[in-house]
Each structure stands twice: as structure tokens, then as C-alpha cells.
XYZ file of C-alpha atoms in Angstrom:
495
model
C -22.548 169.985 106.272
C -20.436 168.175 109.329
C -18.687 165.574 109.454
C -21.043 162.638 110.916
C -19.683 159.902 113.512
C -22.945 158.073 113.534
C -24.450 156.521 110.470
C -27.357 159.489 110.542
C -27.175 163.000 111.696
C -24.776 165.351 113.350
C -22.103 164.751 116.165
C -24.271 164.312 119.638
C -25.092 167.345 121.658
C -23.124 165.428 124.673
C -19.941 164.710 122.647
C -16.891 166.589 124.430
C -16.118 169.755 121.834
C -13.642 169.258 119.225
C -10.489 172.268 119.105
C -7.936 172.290 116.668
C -4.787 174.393 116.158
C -3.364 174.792 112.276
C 0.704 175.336 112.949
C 2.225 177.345 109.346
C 5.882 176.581 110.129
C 9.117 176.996 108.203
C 9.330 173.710 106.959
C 5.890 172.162 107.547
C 1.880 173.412 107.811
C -0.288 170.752 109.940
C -3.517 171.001 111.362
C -4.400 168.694 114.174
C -7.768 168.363 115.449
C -8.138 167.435 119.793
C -11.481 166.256 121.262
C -11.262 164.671 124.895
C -9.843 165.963 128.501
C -8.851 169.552 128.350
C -5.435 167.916 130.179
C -4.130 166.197 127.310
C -6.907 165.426 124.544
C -6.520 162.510 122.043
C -5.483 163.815 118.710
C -9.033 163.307 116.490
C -7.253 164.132 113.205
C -3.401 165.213 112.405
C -2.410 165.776 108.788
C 0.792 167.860 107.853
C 1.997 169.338 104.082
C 5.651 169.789 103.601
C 5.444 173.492 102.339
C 9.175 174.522 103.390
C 8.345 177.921 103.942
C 11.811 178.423 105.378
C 13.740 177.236 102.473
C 15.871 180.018 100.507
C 15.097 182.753 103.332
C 18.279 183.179 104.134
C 19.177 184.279 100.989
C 16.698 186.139 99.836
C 14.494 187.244 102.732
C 11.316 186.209 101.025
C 9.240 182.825 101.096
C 9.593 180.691 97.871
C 5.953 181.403 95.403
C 5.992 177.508 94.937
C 6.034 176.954 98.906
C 3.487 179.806 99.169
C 1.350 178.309 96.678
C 1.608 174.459 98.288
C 1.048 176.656 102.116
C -2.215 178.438 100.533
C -3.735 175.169 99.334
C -2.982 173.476 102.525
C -4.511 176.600 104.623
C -7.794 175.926 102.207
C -8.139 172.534 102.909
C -7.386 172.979 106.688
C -9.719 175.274 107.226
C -12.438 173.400 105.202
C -12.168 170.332 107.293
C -12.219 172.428 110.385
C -15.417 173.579 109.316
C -16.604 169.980 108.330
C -15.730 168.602 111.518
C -17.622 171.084 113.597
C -14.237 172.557 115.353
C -15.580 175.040 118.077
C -11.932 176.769 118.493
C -9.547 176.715 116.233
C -6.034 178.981 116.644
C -3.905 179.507 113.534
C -0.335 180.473 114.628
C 2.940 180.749 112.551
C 6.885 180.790 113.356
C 10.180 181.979 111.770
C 9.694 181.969 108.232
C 6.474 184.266 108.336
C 7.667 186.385 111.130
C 11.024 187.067 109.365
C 9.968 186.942 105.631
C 9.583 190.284 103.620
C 6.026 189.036 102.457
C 5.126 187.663 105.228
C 2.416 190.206 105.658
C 1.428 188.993 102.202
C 0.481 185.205 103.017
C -0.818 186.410 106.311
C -3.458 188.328 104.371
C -4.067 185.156 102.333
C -4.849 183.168 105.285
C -7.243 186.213 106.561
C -9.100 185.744 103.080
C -10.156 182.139 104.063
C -11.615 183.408 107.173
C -7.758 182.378 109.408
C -6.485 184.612 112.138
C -2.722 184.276 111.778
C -0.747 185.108 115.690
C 2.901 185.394 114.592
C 5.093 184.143 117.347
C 7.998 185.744 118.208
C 10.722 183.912 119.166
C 10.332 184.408 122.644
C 6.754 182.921 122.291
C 8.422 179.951 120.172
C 10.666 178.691 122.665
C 7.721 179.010 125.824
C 5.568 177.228 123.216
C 7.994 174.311 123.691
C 9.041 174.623 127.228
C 5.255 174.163 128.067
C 4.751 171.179 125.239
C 8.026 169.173 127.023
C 6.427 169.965 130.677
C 3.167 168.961 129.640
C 4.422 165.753 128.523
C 7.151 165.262 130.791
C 5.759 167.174 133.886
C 9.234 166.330 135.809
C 11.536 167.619 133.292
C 14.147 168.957 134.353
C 16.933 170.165 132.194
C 17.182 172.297 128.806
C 14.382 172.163 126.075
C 15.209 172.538 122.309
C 12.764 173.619 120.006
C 14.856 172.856 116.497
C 11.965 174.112 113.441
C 12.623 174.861 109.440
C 13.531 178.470 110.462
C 14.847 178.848 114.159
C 16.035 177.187 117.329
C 14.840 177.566 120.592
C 16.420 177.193 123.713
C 14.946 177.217 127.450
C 15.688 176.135 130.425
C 12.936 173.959 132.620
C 12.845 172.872 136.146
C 9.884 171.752 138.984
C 7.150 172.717 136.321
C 8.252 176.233 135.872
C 10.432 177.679 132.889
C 13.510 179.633 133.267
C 15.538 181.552 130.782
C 14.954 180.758 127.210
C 16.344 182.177 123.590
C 15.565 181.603 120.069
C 18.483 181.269 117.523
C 18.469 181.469 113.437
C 19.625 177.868 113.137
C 16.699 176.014 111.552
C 17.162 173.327 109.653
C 16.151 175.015 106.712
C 18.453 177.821 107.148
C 21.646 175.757 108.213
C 21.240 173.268 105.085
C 24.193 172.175 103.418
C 26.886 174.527 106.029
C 27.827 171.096 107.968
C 31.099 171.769 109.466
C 33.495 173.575 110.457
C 30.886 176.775 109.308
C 28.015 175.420 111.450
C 30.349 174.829 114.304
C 31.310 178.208 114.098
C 28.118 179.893 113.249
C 26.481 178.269 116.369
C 29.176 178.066 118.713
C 28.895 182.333 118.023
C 25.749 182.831 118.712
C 25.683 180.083 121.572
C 28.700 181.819 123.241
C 27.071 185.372 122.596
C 23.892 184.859 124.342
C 25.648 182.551 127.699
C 24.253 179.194 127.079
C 27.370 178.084 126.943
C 27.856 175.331 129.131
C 24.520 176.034 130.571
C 23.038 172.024 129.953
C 26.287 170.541 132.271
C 24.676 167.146 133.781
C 21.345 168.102 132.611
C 19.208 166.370 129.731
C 18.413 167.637 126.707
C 15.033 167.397 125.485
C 14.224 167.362 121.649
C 11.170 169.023 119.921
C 10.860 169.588 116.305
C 10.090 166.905 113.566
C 14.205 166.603 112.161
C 15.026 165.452 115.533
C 11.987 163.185 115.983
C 13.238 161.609 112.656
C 16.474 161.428 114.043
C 14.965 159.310 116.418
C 13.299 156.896 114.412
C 16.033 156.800 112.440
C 18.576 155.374 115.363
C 15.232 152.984 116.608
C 15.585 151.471 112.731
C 19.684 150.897 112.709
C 19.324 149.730 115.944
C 15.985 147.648 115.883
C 14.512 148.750 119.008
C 11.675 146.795 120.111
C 9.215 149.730 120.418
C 8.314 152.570 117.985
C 7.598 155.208 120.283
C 9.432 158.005 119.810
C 8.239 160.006 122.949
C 11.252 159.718 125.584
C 13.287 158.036 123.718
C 17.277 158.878 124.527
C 20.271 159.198 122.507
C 23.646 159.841 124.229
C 26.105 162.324 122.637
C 27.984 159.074 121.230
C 24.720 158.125 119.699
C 24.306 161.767 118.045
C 28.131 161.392 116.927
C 27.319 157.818 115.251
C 24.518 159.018 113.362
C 25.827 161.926 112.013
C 29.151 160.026 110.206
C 26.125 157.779 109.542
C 23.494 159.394 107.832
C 25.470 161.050 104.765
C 25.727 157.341 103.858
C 22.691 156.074 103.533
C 21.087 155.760 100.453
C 17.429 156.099 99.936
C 16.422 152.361 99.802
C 17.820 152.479 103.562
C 15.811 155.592 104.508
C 12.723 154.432 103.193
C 12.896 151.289 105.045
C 12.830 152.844 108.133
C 8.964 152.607 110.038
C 7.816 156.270 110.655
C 10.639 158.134 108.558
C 8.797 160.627 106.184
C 10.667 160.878 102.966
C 10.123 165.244 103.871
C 12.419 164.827 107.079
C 15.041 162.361 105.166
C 16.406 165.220 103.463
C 17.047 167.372 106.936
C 18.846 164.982 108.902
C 22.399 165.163 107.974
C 22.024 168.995 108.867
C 19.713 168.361 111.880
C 22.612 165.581 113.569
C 25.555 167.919 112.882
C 23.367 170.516 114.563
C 22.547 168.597 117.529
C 26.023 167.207 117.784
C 27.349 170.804 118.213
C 24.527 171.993 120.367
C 25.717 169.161 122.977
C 28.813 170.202 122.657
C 28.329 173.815 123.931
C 25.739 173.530 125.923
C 27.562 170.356 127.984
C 24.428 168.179 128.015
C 24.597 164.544 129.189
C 22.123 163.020 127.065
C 18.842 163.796 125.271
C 15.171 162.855 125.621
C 12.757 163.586 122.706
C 9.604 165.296 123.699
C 6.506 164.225 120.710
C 4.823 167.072 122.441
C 6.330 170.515 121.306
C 4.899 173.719 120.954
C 1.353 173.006 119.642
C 0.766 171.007 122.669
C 2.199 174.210 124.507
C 0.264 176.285 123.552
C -2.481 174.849 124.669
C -1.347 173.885 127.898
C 0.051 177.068 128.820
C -4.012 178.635 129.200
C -4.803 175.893 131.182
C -5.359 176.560 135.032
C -2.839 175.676 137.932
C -5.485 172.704 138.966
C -5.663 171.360 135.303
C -1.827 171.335 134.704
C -1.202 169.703 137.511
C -3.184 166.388 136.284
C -0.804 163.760 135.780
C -1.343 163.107 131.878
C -0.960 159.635 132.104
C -3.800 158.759 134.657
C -5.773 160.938 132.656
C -5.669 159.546 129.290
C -5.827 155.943 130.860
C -8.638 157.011 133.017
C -10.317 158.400 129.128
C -9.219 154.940 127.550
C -10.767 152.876 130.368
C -14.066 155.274 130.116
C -14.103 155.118 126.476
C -13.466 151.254 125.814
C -14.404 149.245 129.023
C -17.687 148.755 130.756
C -17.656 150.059 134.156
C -16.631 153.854 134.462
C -14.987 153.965 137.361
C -14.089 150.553 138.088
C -10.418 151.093 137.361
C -9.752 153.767 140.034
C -11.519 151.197 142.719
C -9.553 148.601 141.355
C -6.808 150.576 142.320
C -7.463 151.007 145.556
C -8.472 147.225 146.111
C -5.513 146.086 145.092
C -2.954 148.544 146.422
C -2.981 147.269 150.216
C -0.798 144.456 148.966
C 1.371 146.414 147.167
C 2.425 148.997 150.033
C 6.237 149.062 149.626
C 6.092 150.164 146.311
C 7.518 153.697 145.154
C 5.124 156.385 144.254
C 6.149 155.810 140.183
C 5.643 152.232 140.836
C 2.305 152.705 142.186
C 1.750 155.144 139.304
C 2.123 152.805 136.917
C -0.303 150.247 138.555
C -2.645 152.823 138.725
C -2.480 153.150 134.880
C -2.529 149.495 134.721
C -5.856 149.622 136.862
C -7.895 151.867 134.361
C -7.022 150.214 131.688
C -7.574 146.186 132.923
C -10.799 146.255 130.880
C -9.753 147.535 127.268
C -9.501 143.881 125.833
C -13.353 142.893 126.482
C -14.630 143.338 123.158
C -11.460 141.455 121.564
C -12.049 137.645 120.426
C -11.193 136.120 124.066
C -8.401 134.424 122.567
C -6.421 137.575 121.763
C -7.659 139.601 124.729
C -4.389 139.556 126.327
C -2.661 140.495 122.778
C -5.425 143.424 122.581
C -4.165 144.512 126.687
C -0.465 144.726 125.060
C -1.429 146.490 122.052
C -2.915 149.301 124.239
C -0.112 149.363 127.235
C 2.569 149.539 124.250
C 1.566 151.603 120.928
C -0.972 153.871 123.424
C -0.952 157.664 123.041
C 0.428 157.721 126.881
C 2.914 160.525 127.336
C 5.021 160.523 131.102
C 6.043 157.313 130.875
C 9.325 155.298 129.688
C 9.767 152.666 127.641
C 10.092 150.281 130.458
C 7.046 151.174 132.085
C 5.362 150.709 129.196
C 6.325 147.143 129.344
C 5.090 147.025 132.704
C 1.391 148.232 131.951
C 1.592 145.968 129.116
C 2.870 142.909 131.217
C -0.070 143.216 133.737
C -2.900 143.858 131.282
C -1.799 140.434 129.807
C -1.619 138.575 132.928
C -5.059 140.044 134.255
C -6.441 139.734 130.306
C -5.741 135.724 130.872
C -2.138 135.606 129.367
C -0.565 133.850 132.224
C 2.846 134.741 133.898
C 4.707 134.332 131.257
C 6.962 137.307 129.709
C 5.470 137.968 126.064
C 7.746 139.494 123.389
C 9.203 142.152 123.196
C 8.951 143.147 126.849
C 11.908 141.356 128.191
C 13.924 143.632 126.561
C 12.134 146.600 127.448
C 11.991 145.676 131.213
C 13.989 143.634 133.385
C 12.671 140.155 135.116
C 12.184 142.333 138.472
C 10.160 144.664 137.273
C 8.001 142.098 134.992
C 7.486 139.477 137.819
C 5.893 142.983 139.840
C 3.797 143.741 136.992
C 2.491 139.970 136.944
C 1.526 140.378 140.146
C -0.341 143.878 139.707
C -2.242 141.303 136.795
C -3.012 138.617 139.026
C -4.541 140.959 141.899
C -6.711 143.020 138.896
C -7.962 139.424 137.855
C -9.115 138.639 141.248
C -10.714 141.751 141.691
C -12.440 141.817 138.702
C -13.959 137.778 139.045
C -15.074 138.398 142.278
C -16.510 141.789 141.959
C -17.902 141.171 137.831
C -17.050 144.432 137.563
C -19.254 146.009 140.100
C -18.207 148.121 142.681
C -20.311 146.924 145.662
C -18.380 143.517 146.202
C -14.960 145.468 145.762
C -16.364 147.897 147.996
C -17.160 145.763 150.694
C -14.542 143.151 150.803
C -10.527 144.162 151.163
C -7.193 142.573 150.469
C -4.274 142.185 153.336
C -1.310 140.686 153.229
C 1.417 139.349 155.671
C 4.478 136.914 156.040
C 2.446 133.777 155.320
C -1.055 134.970 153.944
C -2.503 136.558 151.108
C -6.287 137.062 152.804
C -9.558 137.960 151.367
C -11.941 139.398 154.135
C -15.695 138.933 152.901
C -18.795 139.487 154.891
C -20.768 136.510 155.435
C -23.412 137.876 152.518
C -20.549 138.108 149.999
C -19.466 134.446 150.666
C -21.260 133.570 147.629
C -19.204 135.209 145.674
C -15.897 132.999 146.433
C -16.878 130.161 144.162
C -14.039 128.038 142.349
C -13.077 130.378 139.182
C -12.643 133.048 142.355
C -10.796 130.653 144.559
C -8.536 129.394 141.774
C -7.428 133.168 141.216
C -6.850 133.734 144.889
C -4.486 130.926 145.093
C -2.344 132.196 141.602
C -2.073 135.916 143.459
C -0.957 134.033 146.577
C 1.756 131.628 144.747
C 3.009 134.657 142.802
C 3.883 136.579 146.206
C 5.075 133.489 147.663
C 2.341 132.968 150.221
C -0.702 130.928 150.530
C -4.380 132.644 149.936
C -6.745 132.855 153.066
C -10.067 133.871 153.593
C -11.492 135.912 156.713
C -14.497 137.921 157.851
């Protein structure tokens, strides 16, 4: 029987088709379920088992029966809730610890028995996996990608949406635990050296995939109380990597726990995972690093995609699927957009960008008790599932969707110390404009459609058709005038 979404009966015939992908790793197994835009699809369901497949490999070239046994239940379940949830396409792959473990043909034949096609990636495949998983979430990457799992490390290079030379190493987590030190210095400087990466990340980011580093993350967001828990683009400079790791042998459990997002699974790796890092900036010469939440799931997926398709900006999309999915006129946000933008001219293309993704989502908060409508509009713009965006751009969506969602001008917490006043004061204005439009128009598209926006030295002026005149009553005129003050002009009205 499926999984119902309605109180009676099966999923709709018209509901967009569900895929998942189950991921058998060296330290973890996770299935994640996607329904939504082929681009980037919101994640439906996303559950992960610790198994540490990985752990004791290196010294006995065989996956641990107790991890086999946890890994085989989880594969059961997975594959049952697959079923439940009516997944059309689901892809089963596995990494390092299967590929290189002497029974690895073993618990691939297990998985077979529950009706799972296993692809074992090589290494190669491991580190494209990535490469595509940072571009697709980061489509202007540009720098070195590393892929750091229970088993292996991956390495490749990424530049104008294309990826260059990449490598896979046998430095996961798993494997390197407890050789902090001058042994993992060594070990990895070796095999960095050996394969000419060395040096290779000079002036150039490094992006981090892999849960231990995402942990790593959250970890330095908790010590230093960092107003948003986003791990996605978050940065760390090589001072930052060399603070946590004299840091994190030191910290007791109580401290661990209390950190938001920190599983107690990735605690245990991130000693090992900080030294690892630390010497992997080193040697490569990197300048700072960006985590990537997309990795090589998210790859994989992208990478059979076609040119048109990858070429979506993920952001507009998923705000465009947010606005469609929670406001009540499709559409209205992209005309909204275009209303609006006249006034806005001298803004930079990622400025207007992030207007744009303002736009679609100005009517999320409808449903919301008015009173908290603009709380609801920060909410979204903050603790979204938006990928391609930084943190202070997130405080820029969120500032306008609580001006336009009847918040006023004022600066709510934390987003002064996300974004500076500048960039704020903009984003108020964006609000302002997306208020007008949508009082005037009620959300409809024929008054936005047939009255326009200019703006000069001393005017902020509404041309209206004599027919639409109606529709400048005193909520209307009231909301001119605040657009108008904000750009430091008076509001005008013209034919």
C-alpha cells in the first residue's frame, strides 16, 4: 500500500514523480527521497544510519559483520519506504568501503536480494559525483572541490561550470582515525605530492563536501554563535581550521551535544577530519573554504541533466516552486519582478537576482496569522532550502519579504549582522515597491500589466490609464508615498 498525502486514497495522478537515491557509504547509508523541479527538487524525505562501513578496513580489508548487519537492516527499511512512497526511480550507489572491501561482493549480493541494484563508484566517479553536487549548488564555483567520505578523499578541480582534473585519495575519515600528526602530515603530504596537487588550490577556494566537514561547520557556527544555521556556503579561513583543530580534542561531550545540528555519529570524526583539512590547505595552498550541503548525491543527479536544465539558476527555481506551492497567484512573482525592476536599474545582475527571489516569494506569509506574516516572510528568506546564495543575501530576501509582509523599515534581528545597513535599506526598498505592486494589482496581473513604474531625480511616478484610476484609492496612495520617501523622492501619478 502507498504512502497517502491526502486523508483518502493514493498520491494524485498530477503530483510531480517522486525519485530517490539510497547512498551505502563508508561511514554512513541514507536514503533521500526528491519530488519537485528536475533542477534542484525539494528533499521529500532524508533519513541516514551510521553503519561505518569503512571502519577497521584498513586493517583488515573486510567490512566489520556488526556494520554489515546495521547496513543490511538499513537497506531493508530503505527500500521498503521507497516502495511505500511510490518512488518511480530509485538509484542505489556505493563508495570506498564496498569498492575496496574483500566482501564487498558479499553485501552487494545482499542488497540484490531485496530487489537493490548496487553501481560501485570508482573513485574517479566519486570525485565527479562531487564536482557536479558543488556546481549544482554553487553554479559559479570556481576553485578546488573536496569530497572528504568514511573511506576516501576526492579532489577536483572546477571552473565556468565545467570540471577539470580530479583524484581520489585513501584518506577517509574512517581510515585516517586516530594517525593525527606528524603521520597524517606525512601520509597525505605523500600522496598529495605524488599525484601534483601540490600547490594546485593557490588563491583559489576550497569547497567542502562530506558530512565530518559539514560538522566541522556547525561546530565553528556553535563556538562562535553565528546568527544563522545554514551550513551551505559557509567559510572558514585556514586560521579558523587551525583554531578548531587545537580546539576540538578539548571538548567534552556536554559541549558537543550542545551544539544545534551536531550528530553525536560525526562528533567522534572531527578531531581527525580538522587535522585533515588543516593539512590539505596546507598543500594544496588554498585561501579559504566554502562548504557545499550539496555533494555527490546531488551530483549525480545533476550530471544526467541536459545543458538547458543545468543551466537554471537553482535559486529562482526553488523560489519560483515555493511561490507556486504556498502563494496564490502562480506567476505573479515573476511580473512582480518586472514591475518593479524599472526603478531599480543601477543595480548589479546578483543584486537584481536576489530581488528576483525576493519577488516569487512576496506571497509565502498569506496564510500566517496577519500579525506574524512578516515573521513567516523571514522564516522562509532565512532557514529556506535555497542553495546559490550567501548568508548576506539571505538577509536581504528576508529584509524585503518583511517590509512588503507589513513589517515596516525597520532592521529585524538577526539581519544586521548578516548584512550591512546598505544593503538592508536596498532590500527595504525592493519591500516597499512589492507592497505597492501587490495593493494595487490584488494580486492580478492585468493592473500590473497595464500600469508601469518610472523613476527620476524628483519623482517616483505611477502611470495608470484613465480605467485603472480606480484602483489608486488611499491604502494604494499611502504605499506610493512610503516607496517614494524611501528613495528620497516624492510619488507622482501620470497617464
Amino acid at each position: 500500500m502507498s504512502l497517502p498525502v491526502g486523508l483518502f486514497g493514493r498520491r494524485p495522478a498530477d503530483t510531480p514523480p517522486r525519485t530517490a537515491i539510497i547512498d551505502i557509504g563508508s561511514n554512513s547509508v541514507r536514503l533521500v527521497v526528491y519530488q519537485g523541479p528536475s533542477r534542484i527538487p525539494a528533499v521529500l524525505f532524508n533519513e541516514k544510519v551510521m553503519a561505518g562501513l569503512g571502519r577497521g578496513l584498513a586493517a583488515t580489508g573486510r567490512m566489520e559483520e556488526g556494520s554489515l548487519a546495521i547496513a543490511r537492516t538499513a537497506l531493508a527499511r530503505f527500500a521498503a519506504v521507497a516502495r511505500e512512497m511510490d518512488v518511480v526511480s530509485l538509484r542505489t550507489v556505493a563508495t570506498a568501503a564496498v569498492r575496496d572491501a574483500a566482501n564487498g561482493p558479499e553485501f552487494i549480493a545482499a542488497a540484490a536480494a531485496l530487489g537493490l541494484k548496487v553501481e560501485l563508484l570508482s573513485g574517479e566517479q566519486e570525485a565527479t559525483g562531487a564536482g557536479e553536487g558543488v556546481l549544482s549548488g554553487i553554479p559559479d564555483a570556481d576553485g578546488i572541490v573536496g569530497d572528504l567520505g568514511g573511506g576516501s578523499l576526492e579532489l577536483v578541480r572546477v571552473r565556468q561550470g565545467r570540471l577539470g582534473d580530479r583524484v581520489s585519495f585513501p584518506l577517509g575519515v574512517l581510515r585516517i582515525a586516530g594517525t593525527r600528526g606528524q603521520p597524517l602530515d606525512r601520509l597525505a603530504t605523500r600522496l598529495i605530492d605524488q599525484a601534483g596537487w601540490t600547490g594546485r588550490g593557490a588563491g583559489l577556494p576550497l569547497y567542502l563536501v562530506g558530512g565530518s566537514w559539514r560538522a566541522l561547520a556547525r561546530l565553528d557556527m556553535g563556538l562562535t554563535d553565528f546568527p544563522l544555521p545554514i551550513a551551505h556556503q559557509y567559510r572558514m579561513t585556514p586560521d579558523t581550521i587551525a583554531r578548531l583543530s587545537r580546539t576540538v580534542p578539548h571538548l567534552g561531550k556536554p559541549k558537543l551535544r550542545s551544539i544545534p545540528g551536531l550528530s553525536a555519529g560525526r562528533a567522534g570524526t572531527l578531531a581527525d577530519a580538522s587535522a585533515l583539512l588543516g593539512v590539505l590547505l596546507r598543500r594544496l595552498g588554498s585561501e579559504t573554504t566554502i562548504v557545499s550541503a550539496f555533494g555527490l548525491r546531488e551530483g549525480l543527479a545533476f550530471g544526467m541533466l541536459d545543458a538547458e536544465t543545468r543551466a537554471l539558476d537553482p535559486l529562482i527555481v526553488a523560489t519560483r516552486e515555493e511561490g507556486r506551492l504556498l502563494g496564490r497567484f502562480p506567476e505573479h512573482g515573476d511580473l512582480l519582478d518586472r514591475w518593479i525592476a524599472p526603478l531599480f536599474a543601477h543595480e548589479t545582475p546578483a543584486q537584481a537576482r536576489i530581488r528576483h527571489a525576493a519577488c516569487l516569494l512576496a506571497d509565502v506569509g498569506w496564510r500566517a496569522n496577519p500579525e506574524f506574516r512578516a515573521e513567516r516572510g523571514v522564516e522562509v528568506a532565512l532557514h529556506g532550502q535555497w542553495v546559490a546564495i550567501e548568508p548576506g543575501e539571505r538577509a536581504q530576501m528576508a529584509q524585503a519579504l518583511f517590509t512588503c509582509l507589513g513589517g515596516g523599515t525597520g532592521f529585524p534581528d538577526p539581519l544586521p549582522r548578516l548584512a550591512d545597513e546598505e544593503a538592508l535599506r536596498r532590500a527595504t526598498a525592493w519591500g516597499l515597491a512589492i507592497r505597492l505592486g501587490q495593493r494595487l494589482s490584488g494580486g492580478l496581473a492585468g493592473p500590473l500589466s497595464r500600469t508601469r513604474l518610472t523613476i527620476d531625480d524628483a519623482r517616483v511616478t505611477l502611470h495608470l490609464r484613465p480605467d485603472d484610476r480606480p484602483l489608486y484609492a488611499e491604502t494604494t496612495e499611502k504605499r506610493h508615498a512610503a516607496l517614494a520617501v524611501m528613495l528620497g523622492r516624492r510619488a507622482a501619478t501620470a497617464d
